[in-house]
PDB file of C-alpha atoms in Angstrom:
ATOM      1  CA  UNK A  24    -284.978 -30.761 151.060  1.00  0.00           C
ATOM      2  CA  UNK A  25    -283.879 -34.451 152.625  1.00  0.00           C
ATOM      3  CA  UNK A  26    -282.712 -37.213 149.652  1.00  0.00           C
ATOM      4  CA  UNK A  27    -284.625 -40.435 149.831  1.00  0.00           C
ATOM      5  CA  UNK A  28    -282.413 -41.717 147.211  1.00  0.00           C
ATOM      6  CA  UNK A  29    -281.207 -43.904 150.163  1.00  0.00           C
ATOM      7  CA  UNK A  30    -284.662 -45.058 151.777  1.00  0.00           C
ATOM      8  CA  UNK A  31    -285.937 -46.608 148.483  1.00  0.00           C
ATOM      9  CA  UNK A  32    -284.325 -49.837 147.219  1.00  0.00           C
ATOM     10  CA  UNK A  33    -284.660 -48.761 143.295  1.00  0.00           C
ATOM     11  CA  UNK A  34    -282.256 -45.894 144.473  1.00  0.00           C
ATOM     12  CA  UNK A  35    -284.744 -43.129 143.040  1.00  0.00           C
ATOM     13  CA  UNK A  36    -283.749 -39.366 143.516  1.00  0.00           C
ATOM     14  CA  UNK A  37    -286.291 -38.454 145.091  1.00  0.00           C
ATOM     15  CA  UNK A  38    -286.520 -35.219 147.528  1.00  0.00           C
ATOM     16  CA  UNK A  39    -289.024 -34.295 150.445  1.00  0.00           C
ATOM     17  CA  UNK A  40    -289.854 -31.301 152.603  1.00  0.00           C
ATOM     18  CA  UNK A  41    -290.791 -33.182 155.885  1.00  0.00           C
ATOM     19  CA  UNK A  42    -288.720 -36.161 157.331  1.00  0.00           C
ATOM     20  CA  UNK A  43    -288.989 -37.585 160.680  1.00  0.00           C
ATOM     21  CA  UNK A  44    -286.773 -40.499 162.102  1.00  0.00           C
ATOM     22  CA  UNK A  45    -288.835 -41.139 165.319  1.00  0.00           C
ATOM     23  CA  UNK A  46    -287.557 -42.884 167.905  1.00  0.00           C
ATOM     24  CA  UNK A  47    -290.636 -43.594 169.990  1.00  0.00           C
ATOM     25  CA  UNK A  48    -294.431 -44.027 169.484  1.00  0.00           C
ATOM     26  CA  UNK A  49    -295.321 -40.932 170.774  1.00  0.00           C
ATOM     27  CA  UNK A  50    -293.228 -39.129 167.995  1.00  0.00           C
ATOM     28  CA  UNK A  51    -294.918 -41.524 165.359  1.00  0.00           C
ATOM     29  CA  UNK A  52    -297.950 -39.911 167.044  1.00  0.00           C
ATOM     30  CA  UNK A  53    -297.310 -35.877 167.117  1.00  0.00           C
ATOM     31  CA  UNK A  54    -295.868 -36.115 163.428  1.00  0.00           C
ATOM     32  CA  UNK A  55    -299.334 -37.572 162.723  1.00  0.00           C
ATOM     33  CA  UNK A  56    -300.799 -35.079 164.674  1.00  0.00           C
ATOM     34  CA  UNK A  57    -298.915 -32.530 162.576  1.00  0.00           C
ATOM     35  CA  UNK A  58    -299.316 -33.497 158.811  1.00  0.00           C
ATOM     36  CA  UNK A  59    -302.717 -34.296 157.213  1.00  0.00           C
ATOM     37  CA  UNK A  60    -300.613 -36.651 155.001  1.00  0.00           C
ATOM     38  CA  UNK A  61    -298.169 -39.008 156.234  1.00  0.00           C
ATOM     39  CA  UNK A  62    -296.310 -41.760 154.844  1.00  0.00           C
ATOM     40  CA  UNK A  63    -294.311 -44.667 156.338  1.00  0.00           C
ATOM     41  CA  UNK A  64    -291.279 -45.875 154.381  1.00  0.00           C
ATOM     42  CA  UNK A  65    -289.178 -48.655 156.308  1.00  0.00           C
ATOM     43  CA  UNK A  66    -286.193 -50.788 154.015  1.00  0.00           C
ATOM     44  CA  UNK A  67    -288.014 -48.852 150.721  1.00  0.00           C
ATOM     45  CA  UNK A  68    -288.101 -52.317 149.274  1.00  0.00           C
ATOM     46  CA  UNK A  69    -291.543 -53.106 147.106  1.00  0.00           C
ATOM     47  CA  UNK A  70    -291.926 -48.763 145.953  1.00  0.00           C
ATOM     48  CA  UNK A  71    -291.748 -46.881 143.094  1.00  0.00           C
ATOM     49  CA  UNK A  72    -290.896 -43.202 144.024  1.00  0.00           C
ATOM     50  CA  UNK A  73    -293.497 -41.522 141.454  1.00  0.00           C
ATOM     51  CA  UNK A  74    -292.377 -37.824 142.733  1.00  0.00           C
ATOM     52  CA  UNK A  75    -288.656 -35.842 142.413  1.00  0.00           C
ATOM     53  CA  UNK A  76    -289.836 -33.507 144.844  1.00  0.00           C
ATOM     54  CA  UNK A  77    -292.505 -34.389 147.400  1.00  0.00           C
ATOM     55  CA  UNK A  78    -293.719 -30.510 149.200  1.00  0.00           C
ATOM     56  CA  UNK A  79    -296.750 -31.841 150.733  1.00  0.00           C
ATOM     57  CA  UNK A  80    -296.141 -35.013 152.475  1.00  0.00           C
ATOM     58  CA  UNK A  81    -294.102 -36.188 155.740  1.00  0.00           C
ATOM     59  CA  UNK A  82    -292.053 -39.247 155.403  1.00  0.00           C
ATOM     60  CA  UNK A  83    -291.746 -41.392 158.350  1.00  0.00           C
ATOM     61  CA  UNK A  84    -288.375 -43.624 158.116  1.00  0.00           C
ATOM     62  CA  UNK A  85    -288.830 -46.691 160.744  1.00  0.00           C
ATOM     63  CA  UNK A  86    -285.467 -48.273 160.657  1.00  0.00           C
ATOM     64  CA  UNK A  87    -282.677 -48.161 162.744  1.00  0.00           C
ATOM     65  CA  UNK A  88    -285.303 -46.870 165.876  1.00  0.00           C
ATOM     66  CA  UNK A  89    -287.364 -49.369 165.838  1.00  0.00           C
ATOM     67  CA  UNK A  90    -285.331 -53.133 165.473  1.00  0.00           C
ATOM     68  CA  UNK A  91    -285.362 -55.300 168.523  1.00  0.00           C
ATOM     69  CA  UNK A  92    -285.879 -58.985 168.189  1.00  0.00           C
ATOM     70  CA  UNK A  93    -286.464 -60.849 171.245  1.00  0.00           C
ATOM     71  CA  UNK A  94    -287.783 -63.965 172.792  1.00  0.00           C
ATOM     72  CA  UNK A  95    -291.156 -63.889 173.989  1.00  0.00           C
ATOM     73  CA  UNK A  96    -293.751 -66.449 175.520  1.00  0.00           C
ATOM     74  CA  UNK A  97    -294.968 -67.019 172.374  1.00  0.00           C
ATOM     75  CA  UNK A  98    -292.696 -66.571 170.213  1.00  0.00           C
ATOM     76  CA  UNK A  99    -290.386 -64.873 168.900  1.00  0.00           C
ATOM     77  CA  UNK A 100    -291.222 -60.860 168.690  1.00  0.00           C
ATOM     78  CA  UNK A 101    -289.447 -58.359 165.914  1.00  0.00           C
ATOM     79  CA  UNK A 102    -290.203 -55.120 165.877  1.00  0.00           C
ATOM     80  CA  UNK A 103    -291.330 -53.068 162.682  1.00  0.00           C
ATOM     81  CA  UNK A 104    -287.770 -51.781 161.386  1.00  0.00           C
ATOM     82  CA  UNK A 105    -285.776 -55.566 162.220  1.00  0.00           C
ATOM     83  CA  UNK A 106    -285.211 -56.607 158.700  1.00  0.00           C
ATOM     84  CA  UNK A 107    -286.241 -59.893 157.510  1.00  0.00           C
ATOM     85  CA  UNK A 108    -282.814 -61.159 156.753  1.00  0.00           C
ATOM     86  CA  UNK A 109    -282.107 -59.842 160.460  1.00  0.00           C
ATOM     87  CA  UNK A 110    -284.912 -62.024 161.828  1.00  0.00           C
ATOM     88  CA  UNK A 111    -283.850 -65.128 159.618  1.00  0.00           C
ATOM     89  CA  UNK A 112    -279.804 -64.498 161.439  1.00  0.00           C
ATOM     90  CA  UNK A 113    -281.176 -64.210 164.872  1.00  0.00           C
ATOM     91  CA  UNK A 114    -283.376 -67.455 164.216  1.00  0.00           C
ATOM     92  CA  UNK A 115    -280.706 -69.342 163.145  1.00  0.00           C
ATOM     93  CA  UNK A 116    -278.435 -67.895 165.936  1.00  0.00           C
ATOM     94  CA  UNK A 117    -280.819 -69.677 168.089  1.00  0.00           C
ATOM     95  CA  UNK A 118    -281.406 -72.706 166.089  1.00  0.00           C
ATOM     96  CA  UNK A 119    -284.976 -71.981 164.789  1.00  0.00           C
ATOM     97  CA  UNK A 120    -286.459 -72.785 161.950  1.00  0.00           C
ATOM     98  CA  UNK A 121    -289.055 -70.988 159.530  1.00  0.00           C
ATOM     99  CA  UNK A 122    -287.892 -67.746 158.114  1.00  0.00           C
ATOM    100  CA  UNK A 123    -284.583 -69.041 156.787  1.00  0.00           C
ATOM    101  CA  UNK A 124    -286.935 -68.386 153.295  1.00  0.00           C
ATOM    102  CA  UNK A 125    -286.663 -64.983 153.557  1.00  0.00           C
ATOM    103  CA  UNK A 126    -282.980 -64.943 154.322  1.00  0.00           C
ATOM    104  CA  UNK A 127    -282.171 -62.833 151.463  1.00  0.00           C
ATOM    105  CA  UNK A 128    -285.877 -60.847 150.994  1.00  0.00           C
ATOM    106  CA  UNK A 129    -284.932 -57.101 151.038  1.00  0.00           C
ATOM    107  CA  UNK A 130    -287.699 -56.120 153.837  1.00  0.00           C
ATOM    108  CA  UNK A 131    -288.828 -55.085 156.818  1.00  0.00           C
ATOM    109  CA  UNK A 132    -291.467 -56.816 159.496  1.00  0.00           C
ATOM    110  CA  UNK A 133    -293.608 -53.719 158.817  1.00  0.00           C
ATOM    111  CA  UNK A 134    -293.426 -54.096 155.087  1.00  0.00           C
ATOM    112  CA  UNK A 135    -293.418 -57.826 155.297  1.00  0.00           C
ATOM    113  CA  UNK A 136    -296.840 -57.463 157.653  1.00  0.00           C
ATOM    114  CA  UNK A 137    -298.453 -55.459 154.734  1.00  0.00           C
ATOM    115  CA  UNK A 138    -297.704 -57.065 151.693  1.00  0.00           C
ATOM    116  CA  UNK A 139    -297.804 -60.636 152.982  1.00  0.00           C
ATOM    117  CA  UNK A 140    -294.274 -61.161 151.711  1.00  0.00           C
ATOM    118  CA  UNK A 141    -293.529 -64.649 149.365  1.00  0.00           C
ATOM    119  CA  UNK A 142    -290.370 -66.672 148.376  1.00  0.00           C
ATOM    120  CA  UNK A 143    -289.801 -69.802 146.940  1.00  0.00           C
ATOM    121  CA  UNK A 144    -293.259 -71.165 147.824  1.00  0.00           C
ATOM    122  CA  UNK A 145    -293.077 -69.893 151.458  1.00  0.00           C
ATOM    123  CA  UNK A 146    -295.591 -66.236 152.487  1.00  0.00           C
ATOM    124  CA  UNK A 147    -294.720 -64.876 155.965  1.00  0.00           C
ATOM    125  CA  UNK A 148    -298.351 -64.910 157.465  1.00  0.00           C
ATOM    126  CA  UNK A 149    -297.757 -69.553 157.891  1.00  0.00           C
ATOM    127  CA  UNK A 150    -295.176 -68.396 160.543  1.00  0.00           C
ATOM    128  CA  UNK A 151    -297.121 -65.665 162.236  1.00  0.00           C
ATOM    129  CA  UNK A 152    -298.764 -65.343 165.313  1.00  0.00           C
ATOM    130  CA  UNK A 153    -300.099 -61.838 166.119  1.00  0.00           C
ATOM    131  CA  UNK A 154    -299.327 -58.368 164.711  1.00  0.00           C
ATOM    132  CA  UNK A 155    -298.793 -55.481 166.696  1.00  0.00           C
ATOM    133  CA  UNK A 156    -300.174 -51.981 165.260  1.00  0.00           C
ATOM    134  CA  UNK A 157    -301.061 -48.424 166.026  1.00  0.00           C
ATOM    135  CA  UNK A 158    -304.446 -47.452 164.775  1.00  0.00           C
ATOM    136  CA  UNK A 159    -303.805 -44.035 162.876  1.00  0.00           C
ATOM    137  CA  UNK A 160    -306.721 -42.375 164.361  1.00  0.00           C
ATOM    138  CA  UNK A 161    -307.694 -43.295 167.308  1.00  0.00           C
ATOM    139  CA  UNK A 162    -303.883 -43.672 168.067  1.00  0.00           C
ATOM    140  CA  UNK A 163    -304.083 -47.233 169.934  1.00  0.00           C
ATOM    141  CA  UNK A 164    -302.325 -49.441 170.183  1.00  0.00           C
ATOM    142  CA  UNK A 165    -304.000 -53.111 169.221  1.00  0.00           C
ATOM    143  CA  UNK A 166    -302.659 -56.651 168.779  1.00  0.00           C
ATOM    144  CA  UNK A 167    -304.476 -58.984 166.413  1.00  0.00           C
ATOM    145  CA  UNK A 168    -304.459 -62.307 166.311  1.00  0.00           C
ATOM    146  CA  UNK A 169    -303.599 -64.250 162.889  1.00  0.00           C
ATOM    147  CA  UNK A 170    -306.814 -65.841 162.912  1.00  0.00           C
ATOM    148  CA  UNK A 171    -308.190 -62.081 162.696  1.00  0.00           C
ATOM    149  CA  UNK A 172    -306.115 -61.198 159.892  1.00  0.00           C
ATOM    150  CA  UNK A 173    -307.032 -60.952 156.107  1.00  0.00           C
ATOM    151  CA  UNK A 174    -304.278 -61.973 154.120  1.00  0.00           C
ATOM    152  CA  UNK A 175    -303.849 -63.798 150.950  1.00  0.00           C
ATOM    153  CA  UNK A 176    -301.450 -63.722 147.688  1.00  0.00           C
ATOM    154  CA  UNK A 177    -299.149 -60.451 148.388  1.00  0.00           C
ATOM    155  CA  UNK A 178    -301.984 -58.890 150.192  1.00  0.00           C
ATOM    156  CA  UNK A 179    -303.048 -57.995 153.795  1.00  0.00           C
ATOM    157  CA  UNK A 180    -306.043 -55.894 155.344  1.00  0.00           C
ATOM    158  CA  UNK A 181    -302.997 -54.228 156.446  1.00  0.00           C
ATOM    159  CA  UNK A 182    -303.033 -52.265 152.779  1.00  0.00           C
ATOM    160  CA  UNK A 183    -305.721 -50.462 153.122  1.00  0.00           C
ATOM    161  CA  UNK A 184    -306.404 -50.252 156.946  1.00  0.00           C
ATOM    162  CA  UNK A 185    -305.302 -46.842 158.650  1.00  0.00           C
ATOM    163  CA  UNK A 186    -302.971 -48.532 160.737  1.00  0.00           C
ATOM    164  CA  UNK A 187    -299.124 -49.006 161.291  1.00  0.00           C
ATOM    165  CA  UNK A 188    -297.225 -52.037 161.623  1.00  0.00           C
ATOM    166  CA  UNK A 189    -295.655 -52.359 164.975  1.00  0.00           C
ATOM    167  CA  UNK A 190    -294.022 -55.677 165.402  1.00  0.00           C
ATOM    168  CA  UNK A 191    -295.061 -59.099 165.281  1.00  0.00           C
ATOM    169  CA  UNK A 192    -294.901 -62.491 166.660  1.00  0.00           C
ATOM    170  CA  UNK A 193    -293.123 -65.503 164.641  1.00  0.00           C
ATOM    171  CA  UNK A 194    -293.850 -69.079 165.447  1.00  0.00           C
ATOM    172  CA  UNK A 195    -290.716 -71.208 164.554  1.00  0.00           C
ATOM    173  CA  UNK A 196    -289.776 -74.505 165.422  1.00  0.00           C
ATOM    174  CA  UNK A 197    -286.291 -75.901 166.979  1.00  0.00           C
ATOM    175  CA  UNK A 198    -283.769 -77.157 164.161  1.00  0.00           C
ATOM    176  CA  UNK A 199    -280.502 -77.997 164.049  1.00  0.00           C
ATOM    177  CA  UNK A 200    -278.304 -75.460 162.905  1.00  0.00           C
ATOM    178  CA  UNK A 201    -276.701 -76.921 159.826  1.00  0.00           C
ATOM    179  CA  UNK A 202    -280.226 -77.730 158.479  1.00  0.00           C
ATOM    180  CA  UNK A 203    -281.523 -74.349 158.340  1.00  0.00           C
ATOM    181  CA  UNK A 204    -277.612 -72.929 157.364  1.00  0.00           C
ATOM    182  CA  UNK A 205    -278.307 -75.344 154.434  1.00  0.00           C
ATOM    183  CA  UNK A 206    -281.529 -73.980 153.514  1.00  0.00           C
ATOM    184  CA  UNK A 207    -280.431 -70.347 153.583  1.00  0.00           C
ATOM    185  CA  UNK A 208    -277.450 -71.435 151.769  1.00  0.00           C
ATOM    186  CA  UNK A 209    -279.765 -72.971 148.766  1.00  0.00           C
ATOM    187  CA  UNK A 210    -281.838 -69.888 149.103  1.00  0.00           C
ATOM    188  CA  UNK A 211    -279.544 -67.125 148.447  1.00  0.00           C
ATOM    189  CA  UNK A 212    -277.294 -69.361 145.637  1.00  0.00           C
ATOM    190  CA  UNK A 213    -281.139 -69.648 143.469  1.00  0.00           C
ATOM    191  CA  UNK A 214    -281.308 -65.940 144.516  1.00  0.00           C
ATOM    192  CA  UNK A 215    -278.093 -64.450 142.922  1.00  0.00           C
ATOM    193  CA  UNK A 216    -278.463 -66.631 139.908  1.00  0.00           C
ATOM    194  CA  UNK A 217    -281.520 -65.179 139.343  1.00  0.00           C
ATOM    195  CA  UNK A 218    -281.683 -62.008 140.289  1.00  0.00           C
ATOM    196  CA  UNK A 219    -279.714 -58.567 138.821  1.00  0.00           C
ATOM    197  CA  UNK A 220    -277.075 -56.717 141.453  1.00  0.00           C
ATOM    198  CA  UNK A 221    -278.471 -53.471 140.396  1.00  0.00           C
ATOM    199  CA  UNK A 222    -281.042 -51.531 142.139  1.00  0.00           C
ATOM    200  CA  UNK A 223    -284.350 -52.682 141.543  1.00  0.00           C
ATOM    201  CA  UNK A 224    -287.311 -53.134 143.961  1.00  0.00           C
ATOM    202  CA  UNK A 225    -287.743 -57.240 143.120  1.00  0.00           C
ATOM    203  CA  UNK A 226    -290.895 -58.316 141.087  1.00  0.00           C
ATOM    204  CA  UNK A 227    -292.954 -55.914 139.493  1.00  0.00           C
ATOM    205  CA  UNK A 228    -295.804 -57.421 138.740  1.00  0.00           C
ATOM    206  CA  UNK A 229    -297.778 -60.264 141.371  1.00  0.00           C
ATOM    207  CA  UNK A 230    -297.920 -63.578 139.445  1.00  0.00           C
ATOM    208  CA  UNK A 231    -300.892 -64.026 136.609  1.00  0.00           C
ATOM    209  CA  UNK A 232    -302.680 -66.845 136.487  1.00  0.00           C
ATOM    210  CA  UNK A 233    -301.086 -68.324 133.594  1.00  0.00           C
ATOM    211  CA  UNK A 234    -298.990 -71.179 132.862  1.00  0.00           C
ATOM    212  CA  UNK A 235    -295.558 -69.667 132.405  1.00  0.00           C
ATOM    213  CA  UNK A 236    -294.802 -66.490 134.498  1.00  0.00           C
ATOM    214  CA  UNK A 237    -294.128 -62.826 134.049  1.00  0.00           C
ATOM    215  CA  UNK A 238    -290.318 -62.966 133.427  1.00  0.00           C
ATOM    216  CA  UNK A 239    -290.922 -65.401 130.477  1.00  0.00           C
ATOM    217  CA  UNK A 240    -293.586 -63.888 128.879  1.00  0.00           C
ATOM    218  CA  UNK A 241    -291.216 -60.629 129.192  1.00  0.00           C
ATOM    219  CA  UNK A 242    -288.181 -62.982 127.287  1.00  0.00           C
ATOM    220  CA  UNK A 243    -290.433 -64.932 124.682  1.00  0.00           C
ATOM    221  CA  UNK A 244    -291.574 -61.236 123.569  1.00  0.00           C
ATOM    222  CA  UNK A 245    -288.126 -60.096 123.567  1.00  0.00           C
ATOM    223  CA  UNK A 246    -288.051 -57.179 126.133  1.00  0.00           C
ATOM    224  CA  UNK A 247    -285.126 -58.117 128.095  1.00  0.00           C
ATOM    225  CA  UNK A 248    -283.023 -55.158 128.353  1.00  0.00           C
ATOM    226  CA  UNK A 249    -285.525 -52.798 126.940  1.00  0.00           C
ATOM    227  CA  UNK A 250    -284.949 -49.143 128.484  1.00  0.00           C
ATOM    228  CA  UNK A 251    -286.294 -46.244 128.820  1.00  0.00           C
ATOM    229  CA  UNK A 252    -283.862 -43.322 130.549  1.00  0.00           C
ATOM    230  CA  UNK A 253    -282.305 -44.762 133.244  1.00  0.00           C
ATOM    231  CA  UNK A 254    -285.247 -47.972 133.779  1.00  0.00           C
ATOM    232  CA  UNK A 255    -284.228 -51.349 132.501  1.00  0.00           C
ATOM    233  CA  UNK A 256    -286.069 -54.200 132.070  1.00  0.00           C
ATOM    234  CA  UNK A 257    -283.417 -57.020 133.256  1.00  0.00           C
ATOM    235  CA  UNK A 258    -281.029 -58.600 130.735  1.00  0.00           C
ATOM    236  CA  UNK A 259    -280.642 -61.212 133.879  1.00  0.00           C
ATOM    237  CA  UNK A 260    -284.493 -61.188 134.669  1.00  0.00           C
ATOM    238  CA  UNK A 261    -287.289 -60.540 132.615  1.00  0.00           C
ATOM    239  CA  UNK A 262    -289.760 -59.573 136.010  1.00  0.00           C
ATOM    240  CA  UNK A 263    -287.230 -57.173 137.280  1.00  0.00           C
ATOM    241  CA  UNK A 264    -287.060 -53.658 136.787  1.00  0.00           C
ATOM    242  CA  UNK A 265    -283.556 -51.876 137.299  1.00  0.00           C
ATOM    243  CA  UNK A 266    -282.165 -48.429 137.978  1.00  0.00           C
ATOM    244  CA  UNK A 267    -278.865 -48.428 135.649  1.00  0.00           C
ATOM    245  CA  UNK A 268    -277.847 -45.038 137.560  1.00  0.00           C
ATOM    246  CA  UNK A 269    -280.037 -42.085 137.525  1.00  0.00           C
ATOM    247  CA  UNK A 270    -283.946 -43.780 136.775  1.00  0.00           C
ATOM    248  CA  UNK A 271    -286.705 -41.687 137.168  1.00  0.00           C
ATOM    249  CA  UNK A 272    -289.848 -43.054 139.353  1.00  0.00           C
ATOM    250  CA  UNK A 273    -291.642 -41.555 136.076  1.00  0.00           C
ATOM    251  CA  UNK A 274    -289.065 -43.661 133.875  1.00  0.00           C
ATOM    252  CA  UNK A 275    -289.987 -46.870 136.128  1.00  0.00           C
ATOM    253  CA  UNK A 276    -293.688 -45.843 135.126  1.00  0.00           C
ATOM    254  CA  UNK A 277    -293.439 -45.752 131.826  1.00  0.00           C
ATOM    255  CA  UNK A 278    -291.299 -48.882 131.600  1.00  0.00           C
ATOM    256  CA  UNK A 279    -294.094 -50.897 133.615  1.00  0.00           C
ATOM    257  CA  UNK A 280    -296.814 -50.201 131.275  1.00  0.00           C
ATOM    258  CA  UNK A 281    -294.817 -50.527 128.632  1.00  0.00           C
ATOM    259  CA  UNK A 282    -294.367 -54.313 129.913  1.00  0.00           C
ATOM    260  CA  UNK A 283    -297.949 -54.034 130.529  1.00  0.00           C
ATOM    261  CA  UNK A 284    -299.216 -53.026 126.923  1.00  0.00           C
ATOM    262  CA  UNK A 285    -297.090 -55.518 125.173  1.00  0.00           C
ATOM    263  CA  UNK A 286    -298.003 -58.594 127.637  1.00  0.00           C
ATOM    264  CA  UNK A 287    -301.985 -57.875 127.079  1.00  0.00           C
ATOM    265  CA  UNK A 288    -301.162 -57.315 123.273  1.00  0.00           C
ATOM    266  CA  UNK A 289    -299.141 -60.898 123.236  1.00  0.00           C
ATOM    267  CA  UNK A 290    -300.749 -63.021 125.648  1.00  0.00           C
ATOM    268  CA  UNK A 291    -304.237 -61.544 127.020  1.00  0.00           C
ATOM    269  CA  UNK A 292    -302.970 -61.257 129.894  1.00  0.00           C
ATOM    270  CA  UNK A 293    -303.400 -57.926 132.170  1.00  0.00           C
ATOM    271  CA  UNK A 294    -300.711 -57.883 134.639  1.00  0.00           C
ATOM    272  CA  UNK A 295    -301.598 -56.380 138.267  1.00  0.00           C
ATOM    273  CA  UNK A 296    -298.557 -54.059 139.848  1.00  0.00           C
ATOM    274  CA  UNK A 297    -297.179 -55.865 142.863  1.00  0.00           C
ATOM    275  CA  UNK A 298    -295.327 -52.767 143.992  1.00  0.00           C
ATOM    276  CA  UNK A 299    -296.580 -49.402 145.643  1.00  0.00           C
ATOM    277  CA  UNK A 300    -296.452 -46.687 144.315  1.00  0.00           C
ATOM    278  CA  UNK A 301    -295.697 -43.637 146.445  1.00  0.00           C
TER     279      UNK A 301
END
């Protein structure tokens, strides 16, 4: 049995049977091939591990394999394991401008792709061009065209779609480099003063449509620092969900609908999971 404790950004000891670290398409394509259930992890960043021991199911890892960035007509092109904090260093190695926002946004392109990936204001999909995927059953490849894309708040056709994220195009602009150094400065100061530096997976719920958001609801009812095994809502962060040092994904579970129950008993409001659960 292979750990995922490592693959998961909640930290989550989690074991599985089957998996791959494929270093080309056509390996993406005979694990497929293989297993009548497959799933794709990349950073692990937005997933709750609801499983210790996973017998049934093949994990594809696309990391390390799959993380060139280059220049392209169009563009610039990232591949489905380059980070976005990778992508945000290589822009501002070359003095573009408009990912700097997700300087400090623990995620892959593929993840990013899927999710439609927010900070501060900013979603990934105003900077993209095309996507790049691999349709899971036909097993071709396609490239689709923003305009062709379904996206909105922390959603993409991309969710439910039997396809996998290949790469994508960015559109960014030239800027000088102190500008956008500023920016990502700014960026990840509001991040660490916000956020905890234990494990956690970022916010757990998508934004309600209500005037004061999830993390304050959480404080005004007093749950900061409420815990159940090793699962901890926040004392920093009332949104954020935190593995102290051995949380269960059933732990994490219980602790979100926890959050859930006591924000629909307090304010009416029913909270929608932003993360996936796995």
């Amino acid at each position: 049995m292979f750990s995922l404790k490592s693959y998961n950004t909640y930290h989550i000891e989690s074991f599985a049977k089957h998996v791959y670290f494929p270093q080309s398409l056509d390996e993406i394509i005979e694990i497929y091939k293989r297993h009548t259930k497959v799933i794709i992890l990349g950073n692990g960043s937005n997933i709750i591990l609801t499983q210790s021991m996973y017998d049934d199911v093949a994990f594809i890892v696309i990391k390390d394999q799959f993380k060139k960035i280059t220049h392209v007509s169009d563009g610039v092109y990232a591949e489905a394991g380059v980070l976005l904090k990778e992508l945000s260093l290589y822009a501002y190695d070359h003095s573009l401008s408009g990912v700097e926002t997700f300087f400090d946004v623990p995620a892959s392109i593929g993840g990013a792709m899927i999710m439609n990936t927010g900070a501060y204001g900013d979603e990934i999909y105003d900077h993209v061009r095309y996507v790049d995927v691999l349709d899971r059953e036909s097993f071709t490849q396609q490239r689709i065209d923003k305009a062709n894309i379904d996206y909105g708040y922390r959603y993409s056709m991309f969710k439910t779609r039997p396809v996998i994220i290949l790469g994508a195009c960015f559109d960014l602009s030239a800027k000088p480099q102190i500008e956008i150094k500023d920016k990502m400065d700014n960026i990840l100061s509001q991040r660490q003063a916000k956020l905890p530096p234990e494990p956690s997976a970022g916010s757990v719920f998508k934004r309600p449509n209500y005037h004061i958001t999830v993390g304050e609801m959480v404080e005004k009812i007093g749950l900061k620092g409420f815990q159940i095994g090793g699962a901890q809502i926040s004392p920093k962060h009332g949104g954020v969900i935190i593995n102290t040092g051995n949380a269960t994904g059933q732990q994490i579970l219980q602790l979100v609908e926890h959050i859930k129950q006591e924000v629909l008993m307090h304010y009416q409001v029913q909270l929608e999971l932003e993360q996936i659960l796995v």
